[in-house]
Amino acid sequence: MRIRLNRLDKQYRDRILEWMPEIVFDIHTHVGLSEHHKSLSEERKRTSMSASEAFEQSFEELEESFNRVFPGKKIESASFPFPFREVDISAANEYVLNSRFPFILGDIRNPSRTLELLKNRKVRGLKVYYDFVEKKYEDIKISDFLPLAFLEELNRLRKPLMLHVPGKS
């Protein structure tokens, strides 16, 4: 995927570059390869915010995007796998471990693996997401996708949590 900037994009970029610091840390980037997830149905693309933009973005593509959008700036980023239920969480987490600031994706179907990965010194934090819960969006609670054991381990290790909150949490 090669990012293309239209005229308006370039105008915004040029204005932003004027006041942007030389070094930036982007706290929220997604990386992953298409082989890390199953195909998504058209209905899932329409009904799931996390899956509606499901696409591939390698580390190289992310870096190219940063260079094209913010030329001359040094951009570091926290990286997360794409969080939708068709993702192979294990493969996606293994891939994200190649980043400098990896946040793994919490796996409520395999919490012991998530807890094990959190102990890895390279892992900077955890991202959990409600799309892994098999309930209607409006019925999902944070506790459905964020087990207490995850919170306790994050607290013990002093690592952050990236949390997106569903409707009625």
XYZ file of N, CA and C in Angstrom:
507
model
N 0.849 -1.170 0.000
C 0.000 0.000 0.000
C 0.896 1.234 0.000
N 0.791 2.012 -1.003
C 1.565 3.252 -1.073
C 0.621 4.424 -0.839
N 0.952 5.242 0.123
C 0.114 6.385 0.452
C 0.263 7.456 -0.619
N -0.867 8.024 -1.003
C -0.867 9.099 -1.999
C -1.467 10.338 -1.368
N -0.792 11.439 -1.544
C -1.262 12.702 -0.998
C -1.859 13.550 -2.113
N -3.080 14.023 -1.899
C -3.665 14.943 -2.868
C -3.218 16.364 -2.526
N -3.683 17.322 -3.275
C -3.260 18.713 -3.083
C -3.603 19.220 -1.686
N -4.809 18.916 -1.210
C -5.221 19.354 0.127
C -4.364 18.690 1.208
N -4.082 17.393 1.039
C -3.203 16.692 1.990
C -1.850 17.403 2.089
N -1.308 17.768 0.939
C -0.001 18.432 0.908
C -0.061 19.800 1.575
N -1.168 20.518 1.384
C -1.309 21.816 2.046
C -1.336 21.655 3.564
N -2.104 20.684 4.050
C -2.141 20.435 5.490
C -0.768 20.001 6.001
N -0.141 19.089 5.272
C 1.185 18.623 5.669
C 2.144 19.802 5.808
N 2.171 20.665 4.816
C 3.099 21.795 4.846
C 2.823 22.722 6.022
N 1.552 22.938 6.341
C 1.208 23.789 7.490
C 1.587 23.113 8.807
N 1.339 21.821 8.904
C 1.670 21.079 10.130
C 3.177 21.032 10.332
N 3.924 20.829 9.262
C 5.385 20.722 9.372
C 6.007 21.991 9.965
N 5.368 23.128 9.763
C 5.903 24.396 10.278
C 6.008 24.412 11.797
N 5.059 23.827 12.473
C 5.058 23.876 13.942
C 5.349 22.534 14.597
N 5.494 21.499 13.819
C 5.720 20.153 14.338
C 7.143 20.009 14.885
N 7.312 19.384 16.054
C 8.667 19.168 16.566
C 9.464 18.218 15.669
N 10.760 18.216 15.833
C 11.621 17.370 14.996
C 11.445 15.884 15.306
N 11.101 15.574 16.562
C 10.904 14.182 16.982
C 9.492 14.056 17.525
N 8.768 13.051 17.033
C 7.378 12.820 17.431
C 7.223 11.358 17.832
N 6.409 11.125 18.860
C 6.052 9.759 19.229
C 4.559 9.583 19.008
N 4.200 8.734 18.044
C 2.806 8.426 17.733
C 2.389 7.268 18.632
N 1.444 7.517 19.511
C 1.057 6.530 20.517
C 0.111 5.455 19.988
N -0.342 5.573 18.727
C -1.356 4.631 18.274
C -1.232 4.329 16.779
N -0.469 3.289 16.451
C -0.379 2.839 15.062
C -0.724 1.357 14.994
N -1.298 0.942 13.878
C -1.632 -0.465 13.664
C -0.748 -1.028 12.567
N -0.239 -2.229 12.823
C 0.547 -2.942 11.830
C 0.056 -4.376 11.748
N 0.235 -4.977 10.601
C -0.142 -6.363 10.416
C -0.137 -6.707 8.945
N -0.107 -7.981 8.686
C -0.089 -8.477 7.315
C -1.397 -9.197 7.018
N -1.761 -9.243 5.752
C -3.040 -9.862 5.380
C -3.103 -11.330 5.792
N -1.969 -11.986 5.858
C -2.005 -13.398 6.273
C -2.290 -13.563 7.767
N -2.367 -12.466 8.492
C -2.697 -12.512 9.918
C -4.199 -12.503 10.176
N -5.013 -12.443 9.130
C -6.457 -12.462 9.360
C -7.195 -13.158 8.224
N -8.368 -13.664 8.582
C -9.261 -14.283 7.599
C -9.939 -13.187 6.791
N -10.522 -13.582 5.693
C -11.303 -12.628 4.895
C -12.496 -12.157 5.709
N -12.872 -10.931 5.469
C -14.030 -10.381 6.155
C -15.216 -10.311 5.210
N -16.369 -10.664 5.725
C -17.578 -10.558 4.917
C -17.911 -9.080 4.732
N -18.710 -8.795 3.731
C -19.134 -7.407 3.500
C -19.937 -6.894 4.697
N -20.735 -7.780 5.303
C -21.507 -7.368 6.483
C -20.571 -6.962 7.625
N -19.538 -7.745 7.866
C -18.583 -7.417 8.941
C -17.887 -6.092 8.653
N -17.548 -5.846 7.411
C -16.909 -4.581 7.061
C -17.837 -3.402 7.338
N -19.140 -3.615 7.146
C -20.118 -2.547 7.384
C -20.443 -2.374 8.862
N -20.463 -3.470 9.621
C -20.981 -3.414 10.988
C -19.921 -3.328 12.068
N -18.664 -3.511 11.737
C -17.615 -3.475 12.748
C -16.657 -2.337 12.468
N -16.565 -1.430 13.424
C -15.648 -0.311 13.238
C -14.207 -0.806 13.076
N -13.799 -1.781 13.870
C -12.417 -2.244 13.796
C -12.128 -3.003 12.510
N -13.144 -3.627 11.935
C -12.932 -4.414 10.727
C -13.236 -3.636 9.453
N -13.863 -2.490 9.570
C -14.254 -1.751 8.371
C -13.050 -1.281 7.573
N -11.933 -1.077 8.233
C -10.720 -0.621 7.560
C -9.647 -1.709 7.581
N -10.064 -2.964 7.735
C -9.104 -4.053 7.849
C -8.230 -4.131 6.608
N -6.977 -3.864 6.786
C -6.058 -3.928 5.673
C -4.678 -4.269 6.194
N -3.765 -4.368 5.294
C -2.393 -4.726 5.615
C -1.566 -3.453 5.729
N -0.749 -3.393 6.749
C 0.240 -2.323 6.843
C 1.479 -2.895 7.519
N 2.511 -3.101 6.736
C 3.760 -3.617 7.274
C 4.521 -2.490 7.964
N 5.552 -2.857 8.682
C 6.399 -1.841 9.313
C 7.022 -0.928 8.256
N 7.404 -1.513 7.136
C 8.011 -0.730 6.062
C 7.009 0.282 5.493
N 5.774 -0.144 5.332
C 4.742 0.763 4.826
C 4.426 1.871 5.830
N 4.405 1.531 7.091
C 4.176 2.548 8.115
C 5.289 3.593 8.082
N 6.529 3.141 7.996
C 7.658 4.067 7.940
C 7.599 4.924 6.670
N 7.254 4.303 5.540
C 7.120 5.071 4.297
C 6.034 6.136 4.431
N 4.920 5.783 5.074
C 3.842 6.759 5.279
C 4.322 7.929 6.119
N 4.998 7.629 7.210
C 5.534 8.705 8.051
C 6.469 9.603 7.253
N 7.340 8.999 6.444
C 8.303 9.780 5.659
C 7.624 10.641 4.596
N 6.560 10.132 4.007
C 5.849 10.911 2.983
C 5.007 12.026 3.592
N 4.376 11.729 4.713
C 3.497 12.718 5.337
C 4.293 13.734 6.157
N 5.359 13.282 6.787
C 6.161 14.161 7.647
C 7.638 14.107 7.256
N 7.977 14.533 6.048
C 9.370 14.437 5.601
C 10.295 15.240 6.518
N 11.447 14.641 6.803
C 12.443 15.311 7.624
C 12.216 15.179 9.119
N 11.123 14.557 9.534
C 10.836 14.385 10.956
C 11.169 12.959 11.375
N 11.590 12.817 12.617
C 11.847 11.489 13.169
C 10.587 11.061 13.913
N 9.970 9.987 13.437
C 8.721 9.509 14.030
C 8.964 8.129 14.636
N 8.664 7.998 15.903
C 8.644 6.704 16.595
C 7.184 6.406 16.878
N 6.867 5.123 17.108
C 5.461 4.819 17.363
C 5.272 3.562 18.188
N 4.200 3.588 18.978
C 3.716 2.371 19.622
C 2.893 1.634 18.569
N 3.111 0.341 18.452
C 2.436 -0.428 17.405
C 1.557 -1.511 18.005
N 0.372 -1.646 17.419
C -0.612 -2.643 17.847
C -1.031 -3.474 16.643
N -1.393 -4.748 16.872
C -2.042 -5.497 15.788
C -3.423 -4.910 15.502
N -3.959 -5.206 14.331
C -5.329 -4.814 14.017
C -6.277 -5.617 14.905
N -7.223 -4.958 15.591
C -8.056 -5.658 16.584
C -9.464 -6.004 16.092
N -9.594 -7.059 15.347
C -10.925 -7.527 14.974
C -10.916 -9.047 15.019
N -12.089 -9.640 15.251
C -12.153 -11.068 15.618
C -11.626 -12.017 14.560
N -11.500 -11.582 13.323
C -10.952 -12.459 12.283
C -9.427 -12.552 12.326
N -8.802 -11.787 13.190
C -7.345 -11.772 13.305
C -6.842 -13.019 14.032
N -5.752 -13.560 13.559
C -5.022 -14.607 14.271
C -4.159 -13.865 15.293
N -4.642 -13.782 16.516
C -3.990 -12.961 17.542
C -2.550 -13.394 17.768
N -2.310 -14.680 17.785
C -0.955 -15.176 18.021
C 0.007 -14.703 16.930
N -0.367 -14.866 15.670
C 0.493 -14.439 14.559
C 0.654 -12.924 14.557
N -0.436 -12.203 14.823
C -0.382 -10.740 14.840
C 0.528 -10.243 15.958
N 0.444 -10.872 17.124
C 1.314 -10.473 18.237
C 2.776 -10.771 17.934
N 3.035 -11.912 17.322
C 4.420 -12.234 16.966
C 4.982 -11.184 16.008
N 4.168 -10.758 15.062
C 4.621 -9.747 14.101
C 4.901 -8.413 14.803
N 3.997 -7.980 15.657
C 4.163 -6.678 16.313
C 5.375 -6.656 17.243
N 5.815 -7.820 17.693
C 7.009 -7.872 18.545
C 8.254 -7.392 17.812
N 8.176 -7.262 16.489
C 9.300 -6.746 15.706
C 9.415 -5.231 15.763
N 8.450 -4.570 16.396
C 8.504 -3.110 16.463
C 9.337 -2.677 17.674
N 9.681 -1.409 17.717
C 10.464 -0.889 18.836
C 9.628 -0.707 20.089
N 8.323 -0.434 19.916
C 7.420 -0.207 21.047
C 6.146 -1.045 20.861
N 6.271 -2.386 20.982
C 5.107 -3.231 20.726
C 4.109 -3.266 21.886
N 2.844 -3.147 21.530
C 1.741 -3.421 22.441
C 1.075 -4.680 21.893
N 0.956 -5.710 22.706
C 0.316 -6.923 22.225
C -1.194 -6.790 22.345
N -1.879 -7.631 21.606
C -3.331 -7.675 21.628
C -3.756 -8.715 22.658
N -4.628 -8.328 23.585
C -5.116 -9.263 24.600
C -6.019 -10.313 23.983
N -5.814 -11.551 24.374
C -6.587 -12.666 23.830
C -7.452 -13.261 24.934
N -8.738 -12.927 24.931
C -9.627 -13.453 25.969
C -9.898 -14.939 25.787
N -9.597 -15.483 24.602
C -9.754 -16.925 24.373
C -8.539 -17.698 24.865
N -7.418 -16.998 25.073
C -6.192 -17.622 25.567
C -5.494 -16.648 26.531
N -6.121 -16.377 27.678
C -5.563 -15.382 28.596
C -4.182 -15.748 29.126
N -3.900 -17.038 29.287
C -2.580 -17.426 29.809
C -1.474 -17.030 28.835
N -1.730 -17.105 27.529
C -0.733 -16.684 26.536
C -0.524 -15.177 26.611
N -1.596 -14.420 26.792
C -1.473 -12.964 26.934
C -0.630 -12.635 28.162
N -0.912 -13.283 29.280
C -0.160 -13.022 30.516
C 1.311 -13.383 30.343
N 1.579 -14.472 29.635
C 2.962 -14.883 29.358
C 3.683 -13.840 28.507
N 3.029 -13.365 27.440
C 3.641 -12.371 26.563
C 3.893 -11.050 27.289
N 3.004 -10.666 28.188
C 3.187 -9.415 28.929
C 4.493 -9.411 29.715
N 4.950 -10.576 30.125
C 6.198 -10.675 30.902
C 7.437 -10.426 30.047
N 7.278 -10.493 28.733
C 8.383 -10.228 27.819
C 8.791 -8.758 27.990
N 10.055 -8.519 28.291
C 10.530 -7.151 28.547
C 10.353 -6.237 27.348
N 10.333 -6.810 26.161
C 10.174 -5.990 24.956
C 8.750 -5.434 24.834
N 7.771 -6.159 25.356
C 6.374 -5.733 25.276
C 6.178 -4.507 26.155
N 5.674 -3.437 25.550
C 5.511 -2.163 26.273
C 4.150 -2.022 26.921
N 3.146 -2.760 26.419
C 1.811 -2.634 26.977
C 0.839 -3.578 26.294
N -0.427 -3.398 26.630
C -1.489 -4.280 26.167
C -2.617 -3.473 25.548
N -3.146 -3.981 24.453
C -4.353 -3.409 23.854
C -5.430 -4.490 23.914
N -6.569 -4.116 24.434
C -7.717 -5.026 24.435
C -8.796 -4.391 23.579
N -9.721 -5.227 23.094
C -10.737 -4.679 22.203
C -12.014 -5.489 22.295
N -13.131 -4.817 22.208
C -14.439 -5.420 22.402
C -14.914 -6.280 21.237
N -14.301 -6.193 20.081
C -14.760 -6.969 18.933
C -14.586 -8.470 19.140
N -13.782 -8.869 20.119
C -13.567 -10.292 20.385
C -14.679 -10.901 21.233
N -15.590 -10.081 21.711
C -16.705 -10.548 22.540
C -17.887 -10.875 21.627
N -18.455 -12.029 21.810
C -19.581 -12.479 20.983
C -20.904 -12.031 21.606
N -21.093 -10.728 21.655
C -22.336 -10.139 22.141
C -22.676 -8.969 21.238
N -23.907 -8.496 21.361
C -24.271 -7.270 20.662
C -23.445 -6.135 21.225
N -23.049 -5.231 20.370
C -22.205 -4.104 20.766
C -22.748 -3.395 22.002
N -24.036 -3.110 22.008
C -24.613 -2.347 23.116
C -24.666 -3.124 24.433
N -24.432 -4.445 24.388
C -24.461 -5.257 25.607
C -23.073 -5.546 26.171
N -22.035 -5.137 25.471
C -20.664 -5.451 25.895
C -20.235 -4.544 27.037
N -19.597 -5.169 28.037
C -19.020 -4.436 29.158
C -17.498 -4.585 29.087
N -16.798 -3.640 29.660
C -15.332 -3.705 29.651
C -14.840 -5.022 30.239
N -15.477 -5.486 31.288
C -15.046 -6.733 31.936
C -15.187 -7.949 31.011
N -15.970 -7.828 29.930
C -16.103 -8.932 28.975
C -14.824 -9.147 28.164
N -14.042 -8.098 27.958
C -12.839 -8.232 27.130
C -11.565 -7.808 27.863
N -11.703 -7.439 29.127
C -10.548 -7.071 29.940
C -10.616 -7.836 31.254
N -10.106 -9.077 31.256
C -10.119 -9.863 32.484
C -9.309 -9.200 33.596
N -9.741 -9.383 34.816
C -9.052 -8.828 35.969
C -7.584 -9.269 36.002
N -7.315 -10.486 35.566
C -5.925 -10.981 35.552
C -5.032 -10.109 34.668
N -5.564 -9.589 33.554
C -4.783 -8.699 32.696
C -4.436 -7.419 33.451
N -5.416 -6.848 34.119
C -5.182 -5.612 34.874
C -4.175 -5.827 35.991
N -4.305 -6.924 36.690
C -3.380 -7.213 37.796
C -1.952 -7.366 37.283
N -1.791 -8.056 36.156
C -0.447 -8.252 35.600
C 0.134 -6.939 35.071
N -0.692 -6.151 34.406
C -0.224 -4.843 33.946
C 0.214 -3.981 35.124
N -0.549 -3.993 36.174
C -0.208 -3.218 37.370
C 1.099 -3.718 37.974
N 1.220 -5.030 38.082
C 2.444 -5.609 38.660
C 3.674 -5.238 37.832
N 3.519 -5.258 36.503
C 4.639 -4.970 35.604
C 4.796 -3.482 35.301
N 3.824 -2.677 35.739
C 3.832 -1.230 35.508
C 3.849 -0.913 34.000
N 2.952 -1.606 33.288
C 2.815 -1.407 31.842
C 1.435 -0.823 31.562
N 1.330 -0.002 30.511
C 0.039 0.651 30.208
C -0.938 -0.251 29.446
N -2.179 0.174 29.500
C -3.280 -0.464 28.793
C -3.845 0.535 27.783
N -4.041 0.084 26.549
C -4.738 0.895 25.541
C -6.145 0.330 25.476
N -7.110 1.184 25.773
C -8.481 0.725 25.926
C -9.433 1.549 25.061
N -10.238 0.874 24.277
C -11.350 1.491 23.554
C -12.613 1.022 24.244
N -13.458 1.942 24.608
C -14.631 1.614 25.396
C -15.855 1.495 24.493
N -16.585 0.380 24.608
C -17.818 0.236 23.828
C -18.954 1.051 24.441
N -20.075 1.053 23.765
C -21.248 1.849 24.097
C -21.604 2.071 25.553
N -22.040 1.049 26.281
C -22.596 1.218 27.624
C -21.617 0.854 28.740
N -20.369 0.896 28.521
C -19.410 0.446 29.536
C -19.521 1.268 30.789
